[in-house]
Short mmCIF file of C-alpha atoms in Angstrom, two decimals:
data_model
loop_
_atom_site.label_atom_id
_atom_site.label_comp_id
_atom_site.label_asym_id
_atom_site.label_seq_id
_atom_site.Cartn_x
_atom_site.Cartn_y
_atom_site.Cartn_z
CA UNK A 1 117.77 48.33 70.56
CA UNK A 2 119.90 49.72 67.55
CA UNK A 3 123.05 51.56 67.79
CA UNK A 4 120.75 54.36 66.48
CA UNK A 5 118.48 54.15 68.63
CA UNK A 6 121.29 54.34 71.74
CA UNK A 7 122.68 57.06 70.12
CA UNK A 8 119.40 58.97 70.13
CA UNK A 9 118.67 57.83 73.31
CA UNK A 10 122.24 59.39 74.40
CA UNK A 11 120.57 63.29 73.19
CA UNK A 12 120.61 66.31 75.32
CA UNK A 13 116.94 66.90 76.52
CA UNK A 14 115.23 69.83 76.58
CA UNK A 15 112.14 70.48 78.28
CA UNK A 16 109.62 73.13 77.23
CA UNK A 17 106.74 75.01 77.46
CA UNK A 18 104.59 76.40 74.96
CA UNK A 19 101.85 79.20 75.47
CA UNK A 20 100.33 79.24 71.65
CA UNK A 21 97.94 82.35 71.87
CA UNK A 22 95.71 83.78 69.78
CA UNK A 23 97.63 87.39 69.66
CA UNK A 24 100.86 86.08 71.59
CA UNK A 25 102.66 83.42 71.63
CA UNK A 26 105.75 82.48 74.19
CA UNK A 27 108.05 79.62 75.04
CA UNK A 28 110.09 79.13 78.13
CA UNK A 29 112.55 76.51 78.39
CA UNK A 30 114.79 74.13 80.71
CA UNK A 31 118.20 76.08 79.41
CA UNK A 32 116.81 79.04 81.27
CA UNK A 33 115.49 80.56 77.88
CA UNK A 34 112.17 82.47 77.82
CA UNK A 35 110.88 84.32 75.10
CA UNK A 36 107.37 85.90 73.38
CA UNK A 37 106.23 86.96 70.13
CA UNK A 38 103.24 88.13 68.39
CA UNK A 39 101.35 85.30 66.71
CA UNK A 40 101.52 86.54 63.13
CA UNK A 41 103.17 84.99 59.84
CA UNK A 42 104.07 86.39 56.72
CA UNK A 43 104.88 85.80 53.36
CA UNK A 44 106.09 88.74 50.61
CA UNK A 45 103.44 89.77 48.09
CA UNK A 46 105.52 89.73 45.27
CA UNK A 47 109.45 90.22 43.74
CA UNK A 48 109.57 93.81 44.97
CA UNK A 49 108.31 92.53 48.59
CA UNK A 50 110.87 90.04 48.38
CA UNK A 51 113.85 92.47 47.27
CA UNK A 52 112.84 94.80 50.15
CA UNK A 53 112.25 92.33 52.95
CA UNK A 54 115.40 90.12 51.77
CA UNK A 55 113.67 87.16 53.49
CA UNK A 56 110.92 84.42 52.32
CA UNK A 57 109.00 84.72 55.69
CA UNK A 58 108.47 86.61 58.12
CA UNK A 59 107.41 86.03 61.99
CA UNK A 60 106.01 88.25 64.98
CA UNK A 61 106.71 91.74 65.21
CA UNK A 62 108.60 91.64 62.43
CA UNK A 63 105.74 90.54 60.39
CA UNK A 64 103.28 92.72 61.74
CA UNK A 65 105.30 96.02 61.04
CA UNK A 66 105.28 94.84 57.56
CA UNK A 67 101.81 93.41 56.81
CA UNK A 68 101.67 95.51 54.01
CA UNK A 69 103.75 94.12 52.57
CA UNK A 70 102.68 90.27 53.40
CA UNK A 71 100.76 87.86 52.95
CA UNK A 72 99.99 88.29 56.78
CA UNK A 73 98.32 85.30 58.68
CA UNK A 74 97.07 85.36 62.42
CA UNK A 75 97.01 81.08 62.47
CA UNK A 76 95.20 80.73 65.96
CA UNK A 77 91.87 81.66 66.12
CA UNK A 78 90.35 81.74 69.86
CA UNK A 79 93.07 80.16 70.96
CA UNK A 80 93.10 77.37 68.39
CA UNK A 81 94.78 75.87 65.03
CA UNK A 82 92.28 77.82 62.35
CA UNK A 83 91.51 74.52 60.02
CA UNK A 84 91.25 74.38 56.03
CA UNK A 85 93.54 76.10 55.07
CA UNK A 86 97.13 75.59 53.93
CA UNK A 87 98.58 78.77 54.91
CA UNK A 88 97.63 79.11 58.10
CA UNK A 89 98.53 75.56 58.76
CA UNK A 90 102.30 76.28 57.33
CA UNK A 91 102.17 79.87 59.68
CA UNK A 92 101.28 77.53 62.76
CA UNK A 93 104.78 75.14 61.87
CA UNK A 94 106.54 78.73 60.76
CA UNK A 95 105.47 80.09 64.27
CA UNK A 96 106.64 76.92 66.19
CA UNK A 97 109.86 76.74 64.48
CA UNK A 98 110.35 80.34 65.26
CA UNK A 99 109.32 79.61 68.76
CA UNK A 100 111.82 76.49 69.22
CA UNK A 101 114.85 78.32 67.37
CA UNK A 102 114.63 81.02 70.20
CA UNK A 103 115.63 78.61 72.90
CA UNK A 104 118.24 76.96 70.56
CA UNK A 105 115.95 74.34 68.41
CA UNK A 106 116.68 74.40 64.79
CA UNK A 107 115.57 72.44 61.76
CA UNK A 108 119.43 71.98 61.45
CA UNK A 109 120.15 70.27 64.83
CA UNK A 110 117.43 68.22 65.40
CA UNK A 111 118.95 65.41 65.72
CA UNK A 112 121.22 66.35 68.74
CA UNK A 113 118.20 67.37 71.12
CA UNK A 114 115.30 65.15 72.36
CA UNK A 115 112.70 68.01 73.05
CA UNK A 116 109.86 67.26 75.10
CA UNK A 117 106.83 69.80 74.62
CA UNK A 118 103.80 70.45 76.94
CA UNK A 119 101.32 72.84 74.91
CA UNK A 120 98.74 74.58 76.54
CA UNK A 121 95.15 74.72 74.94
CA UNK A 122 91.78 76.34 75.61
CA UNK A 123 90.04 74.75 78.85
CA UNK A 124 87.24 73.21 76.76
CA UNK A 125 89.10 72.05 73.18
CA UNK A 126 87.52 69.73 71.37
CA UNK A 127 89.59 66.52 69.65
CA UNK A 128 89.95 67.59 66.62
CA UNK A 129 91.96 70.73 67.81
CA UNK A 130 94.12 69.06 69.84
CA UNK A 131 94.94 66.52 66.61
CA UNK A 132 96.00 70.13 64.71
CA UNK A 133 98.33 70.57 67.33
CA UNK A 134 99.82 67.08 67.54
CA UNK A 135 100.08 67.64 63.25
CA UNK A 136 101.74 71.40 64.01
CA UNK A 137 104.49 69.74 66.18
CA UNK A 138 105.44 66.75 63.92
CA UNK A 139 108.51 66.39 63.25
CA UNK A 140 109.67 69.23 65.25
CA UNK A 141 109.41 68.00 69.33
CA UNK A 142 109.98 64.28 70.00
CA UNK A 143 106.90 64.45 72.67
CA UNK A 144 104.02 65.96 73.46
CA UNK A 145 101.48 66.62 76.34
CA UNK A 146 98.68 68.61 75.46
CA UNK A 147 96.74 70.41 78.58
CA UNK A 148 94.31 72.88 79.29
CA UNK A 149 96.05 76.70 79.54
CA UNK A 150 94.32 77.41 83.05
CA UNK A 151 95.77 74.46 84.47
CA UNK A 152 99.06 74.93 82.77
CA UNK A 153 98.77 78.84 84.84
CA UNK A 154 97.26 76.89 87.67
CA UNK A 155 100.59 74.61 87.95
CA UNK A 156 103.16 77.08 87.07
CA UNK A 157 101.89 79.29 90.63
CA UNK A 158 101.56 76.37 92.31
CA UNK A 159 97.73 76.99 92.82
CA UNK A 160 96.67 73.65 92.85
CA UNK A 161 94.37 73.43 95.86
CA UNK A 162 91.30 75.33 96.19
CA UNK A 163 91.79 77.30 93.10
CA UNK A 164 89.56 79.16 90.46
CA UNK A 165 91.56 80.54 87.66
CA UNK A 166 90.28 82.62 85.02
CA UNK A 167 92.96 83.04 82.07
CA UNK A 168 92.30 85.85 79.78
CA UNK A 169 93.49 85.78 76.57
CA UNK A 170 93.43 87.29 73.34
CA UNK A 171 90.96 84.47 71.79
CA UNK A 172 89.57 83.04 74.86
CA UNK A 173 88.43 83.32 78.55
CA UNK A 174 89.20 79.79 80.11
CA UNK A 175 88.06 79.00 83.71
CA UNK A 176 90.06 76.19 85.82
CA UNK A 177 88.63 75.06 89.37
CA UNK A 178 91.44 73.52 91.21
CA UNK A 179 90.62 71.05 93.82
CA UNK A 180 94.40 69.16 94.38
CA UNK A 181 94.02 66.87 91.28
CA UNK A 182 94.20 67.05 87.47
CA UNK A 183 91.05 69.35 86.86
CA UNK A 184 88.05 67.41 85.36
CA UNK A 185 86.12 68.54 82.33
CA UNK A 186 82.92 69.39 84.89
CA UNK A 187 85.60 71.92 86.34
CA UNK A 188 86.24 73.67 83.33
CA UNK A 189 84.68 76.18 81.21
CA UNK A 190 85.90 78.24 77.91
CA UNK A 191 84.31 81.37 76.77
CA UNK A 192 84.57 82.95 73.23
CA UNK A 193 84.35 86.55 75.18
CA UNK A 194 88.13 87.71 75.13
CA UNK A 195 90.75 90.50 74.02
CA UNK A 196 89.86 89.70 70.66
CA UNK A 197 86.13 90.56 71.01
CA UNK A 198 86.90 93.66 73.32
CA UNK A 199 88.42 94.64 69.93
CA UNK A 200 85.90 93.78 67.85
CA UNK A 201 83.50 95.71 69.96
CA UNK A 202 85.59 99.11 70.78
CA UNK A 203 86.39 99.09 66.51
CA UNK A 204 82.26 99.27 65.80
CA UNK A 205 81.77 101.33 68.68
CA UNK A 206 84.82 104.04 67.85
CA UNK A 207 83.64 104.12 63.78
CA UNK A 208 80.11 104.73 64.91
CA UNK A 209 81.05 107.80 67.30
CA UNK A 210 83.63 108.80 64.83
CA UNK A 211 82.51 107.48 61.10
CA UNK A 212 84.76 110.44 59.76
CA UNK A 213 87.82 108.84 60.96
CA UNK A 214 89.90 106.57 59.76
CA UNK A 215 90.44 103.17 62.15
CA UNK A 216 92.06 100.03 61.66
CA UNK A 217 91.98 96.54 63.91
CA UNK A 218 95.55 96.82 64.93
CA UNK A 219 94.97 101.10 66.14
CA UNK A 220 92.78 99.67 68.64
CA UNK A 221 94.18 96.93 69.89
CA UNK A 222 97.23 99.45 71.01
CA UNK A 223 94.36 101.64 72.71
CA UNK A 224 93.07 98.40 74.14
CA UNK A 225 96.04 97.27 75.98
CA UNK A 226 97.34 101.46 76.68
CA UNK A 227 93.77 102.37 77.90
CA UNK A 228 91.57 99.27 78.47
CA UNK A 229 89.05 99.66 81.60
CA UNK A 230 86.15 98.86 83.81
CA UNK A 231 83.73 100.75 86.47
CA UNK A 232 85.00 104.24 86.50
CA UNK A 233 88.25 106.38 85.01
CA UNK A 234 89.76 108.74 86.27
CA UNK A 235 91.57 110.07 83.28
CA UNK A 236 89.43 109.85 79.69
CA UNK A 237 91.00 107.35 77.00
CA UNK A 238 92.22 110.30 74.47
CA UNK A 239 93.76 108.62 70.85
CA UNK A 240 95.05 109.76 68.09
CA UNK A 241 93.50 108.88 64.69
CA UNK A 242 93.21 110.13 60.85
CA UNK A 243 90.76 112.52 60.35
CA UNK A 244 90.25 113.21 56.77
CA UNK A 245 94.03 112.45 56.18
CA UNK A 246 95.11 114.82 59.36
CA UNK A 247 96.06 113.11 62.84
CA UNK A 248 92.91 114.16 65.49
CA UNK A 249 92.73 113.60 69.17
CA UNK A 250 89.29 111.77 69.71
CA UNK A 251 87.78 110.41 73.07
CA UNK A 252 86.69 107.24 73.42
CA UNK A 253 86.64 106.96 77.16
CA UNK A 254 82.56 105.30 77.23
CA UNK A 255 83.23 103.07 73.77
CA UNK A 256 86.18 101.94 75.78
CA UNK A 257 84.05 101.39 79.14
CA UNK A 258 81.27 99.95 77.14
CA UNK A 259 83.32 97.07 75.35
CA UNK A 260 85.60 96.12 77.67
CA UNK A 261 82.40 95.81 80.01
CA UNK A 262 80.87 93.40 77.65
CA UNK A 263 82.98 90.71 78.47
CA UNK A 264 82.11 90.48 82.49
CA UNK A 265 78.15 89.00 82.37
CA UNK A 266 79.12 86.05 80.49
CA UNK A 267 82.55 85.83 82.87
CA UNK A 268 80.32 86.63 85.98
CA UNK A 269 77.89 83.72 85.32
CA UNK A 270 80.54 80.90 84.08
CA UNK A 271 82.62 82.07 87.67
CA UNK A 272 79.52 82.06 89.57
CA UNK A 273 78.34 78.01 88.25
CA UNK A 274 81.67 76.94 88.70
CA UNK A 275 81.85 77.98 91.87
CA UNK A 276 78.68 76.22 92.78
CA UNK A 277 79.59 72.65 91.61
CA UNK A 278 82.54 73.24 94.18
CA UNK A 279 82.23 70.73 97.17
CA UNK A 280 80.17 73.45 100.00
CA UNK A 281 82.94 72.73 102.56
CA UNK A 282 85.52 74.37 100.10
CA UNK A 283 83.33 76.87 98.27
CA UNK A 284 84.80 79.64 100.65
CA UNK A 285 88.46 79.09 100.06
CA UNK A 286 87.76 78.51 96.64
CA UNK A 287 86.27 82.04 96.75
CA UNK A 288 88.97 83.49 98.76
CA UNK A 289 91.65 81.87 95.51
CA UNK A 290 90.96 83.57 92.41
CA UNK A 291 93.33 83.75 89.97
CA UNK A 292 93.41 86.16 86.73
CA UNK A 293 95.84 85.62 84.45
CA UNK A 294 96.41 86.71 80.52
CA UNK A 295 96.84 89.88 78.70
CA UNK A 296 93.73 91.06 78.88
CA UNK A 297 92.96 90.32 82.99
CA UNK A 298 95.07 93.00 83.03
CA UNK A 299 91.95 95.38 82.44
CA UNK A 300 92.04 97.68 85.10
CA UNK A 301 89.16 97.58 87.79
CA UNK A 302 88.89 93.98 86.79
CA UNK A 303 90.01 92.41 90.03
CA UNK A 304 88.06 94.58 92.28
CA UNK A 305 85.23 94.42 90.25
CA UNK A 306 85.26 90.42 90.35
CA UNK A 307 85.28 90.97 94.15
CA UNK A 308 82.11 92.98 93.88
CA UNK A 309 80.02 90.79 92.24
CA UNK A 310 81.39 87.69 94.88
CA UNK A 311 79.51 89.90 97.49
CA UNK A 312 76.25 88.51 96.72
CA UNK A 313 77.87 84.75 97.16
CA UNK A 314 79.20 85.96 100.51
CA UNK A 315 82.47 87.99 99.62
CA UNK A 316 85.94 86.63 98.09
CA UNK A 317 89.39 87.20 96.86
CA UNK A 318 90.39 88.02 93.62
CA UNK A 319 94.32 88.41 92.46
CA UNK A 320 95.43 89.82 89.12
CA UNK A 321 98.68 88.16 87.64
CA UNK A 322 100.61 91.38 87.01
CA UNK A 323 103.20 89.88 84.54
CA UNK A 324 100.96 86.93 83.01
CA UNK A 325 103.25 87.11 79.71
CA UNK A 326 105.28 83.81 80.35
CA UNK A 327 102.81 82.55 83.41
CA UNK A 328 101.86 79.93 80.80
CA UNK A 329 104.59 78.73 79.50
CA UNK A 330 105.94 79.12 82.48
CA UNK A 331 103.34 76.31 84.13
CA UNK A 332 103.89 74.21 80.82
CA UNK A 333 107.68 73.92 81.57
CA UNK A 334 107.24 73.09 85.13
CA UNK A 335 104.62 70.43 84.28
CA UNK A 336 107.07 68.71 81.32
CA UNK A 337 109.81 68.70 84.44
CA UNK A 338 107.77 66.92 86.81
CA UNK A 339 105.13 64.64 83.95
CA UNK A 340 106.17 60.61 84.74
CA UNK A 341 107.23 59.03 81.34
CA UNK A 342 104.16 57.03 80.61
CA UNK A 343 102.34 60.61 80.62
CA UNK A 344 103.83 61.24 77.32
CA UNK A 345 102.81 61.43 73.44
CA UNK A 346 105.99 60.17 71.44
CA UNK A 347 105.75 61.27 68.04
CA UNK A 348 107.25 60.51 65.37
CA UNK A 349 109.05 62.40 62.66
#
């Protein structure tokens, strides 16, 4: 071995893990750091963007409240590296570096920390998307383990026995079965049905109630996560939107009801197989273990409406992660702590 090499070997190491989400994205670290920011990127318009912003990029809240001015990129798409384009490929590395700098990573002192990285992914990624992410994090982590988000939640609450979790994100729905072993694929499941899609759904439904208004992608994503909703309400979903250029209180209490709805048949039937391929001496604990997690299992009703529908298999248990915003990362740090060494991707700057 090379003096270099001892001398590299002799770096602090910091452990992390990395939640990369479709709307959020958060990192929690072995220094005790934790931190979350919306997954958007960009870059000023022009020289009178760039005078005003003083800065050549922008990241997270930051670049959301300015997306006028910005070229604004949203990189992860359910859940996932978008592909084929150059942009969003530089937003992913401009997100990560943002990411790593918050728990004390920076381009500049690279070379002092060995930083081992376990990213989470959608349950059911293909190859290709986990190669994006292995590209995204050269040059800035040392090594890599890439696993599935649910288990990542699964691990960090220490439900690893007779398990279902079903992680709810912005871009995808990802199911995990837990049976006291690294998951299989059989065990897994992704949907496409997620926050996004709520979003998608309430924004055609509100414009067709209301085409006089005036309503935008991000409006109701804030009346998503304020107002969001299944079975019944007992106070209607009131917002605030531009009519004719003048703010107007509208209701949107069923296009709310109606589009958050659409997400549970698909969910219902994916929880429901799962649960059959489950071993019949453990399909009742299994029942009696499941797990929401994500931003948007935090519809309410959701967990007691889960628990309806397991009637007709015989009853069961469902319990809503109340603070899921780091319950990811979270799971990713605790698995890089514990992962043996030959479990892990060097790469290579």
């Amino acid at each position: 071995m090379s003096d270099k090499d001892k001398d590299k070997d002799k770096r602090e190491v910091l452990h992390v893990g990395i939640d990369l989400g479709t709307s959020r994205s958060s990192i929690s670290a072995s220094n005790g750091q934790r931190h979350v920011v919306e997954s958007y990127v960009g870059w000023p318009l022009d020289m009178v963007a760039r005078k005003v912003l003083k800065k050549s990029v922008l990241v997270g809240r930051e670049a959301l409240d300015n997306r006028s001015m910005l070229d604004l990129h949203r990189p992860l798409e359910q859940g996932l590296i978008k592909e084929g384009s150059e942009k969003d490929d530089a937003a992913v590395r401009e997100l990560l570096w943002n990411l790593l700098s918050l728990v004390g990573v920076s381009r500049d002192n690279r070379d002092t920390v060995k930083v081992r990285a376990v990213v989470g992914v959608p349950a059911e990624a293909l190859r290709v998307n986990k190669q994006n992410v292995r590209k995204a994090m050269q040059g800035a982590v040392d090594s890599l383990l890439i696993v599935s988000e649910p288990f990542a939640v699964a691990y960090g609450l220490e439900a690893l026995l007779h398990s279902m979790i079903i992680d709810l994100g912005a871009g995808t729905t990802d199911f995990c079965v837990m049976n006291g072993r690294l998951p299989s694929e059989e065990e897994q499941r992704t949907l496409p049905q997620a926050g996004d899609w709520i979003d998608e759904q309430l924004l055609r439904l509100a414009r067709a109630r209301y085409p006089e208004a005036s309503i935008s992608i991000h409006m109701v994503r804030t009346w998503k996560e304020e107002g969001s909703f299944v079975g019944n309400s007992k106070t209607p979903v009131i917002i605030t939107a531009p009519v004719a250029g003048k703010p107007t209180q509208l209701d949107i209490t069923n296009e709310m009801r109606q589009a958050c709805e659409g997400i549970l048949p698909p969910m219902i039937e994916s929880m429901f197989d799962l649960l059959s391929r489950v071993q019949p001496d453990y399909q009742e604990k299994v029942r009696n273990n499941i797990i929401v997690s994500g931003g948007t299992g935090l519809i309410r009703g959701l967990g007691p409406r889960l628990e309806q529908e397991l009637q007709a298999l015989g009853g069961g248990k469902v319990k809503v992660v109340k603070d899921p915003v780091f319950v990811g990362s979270d799971g990713g740090l605790a698995i890089a702590l514990d992962a043996p060494e030959e479990d892990w991707e060097r790469l290579t700057s």
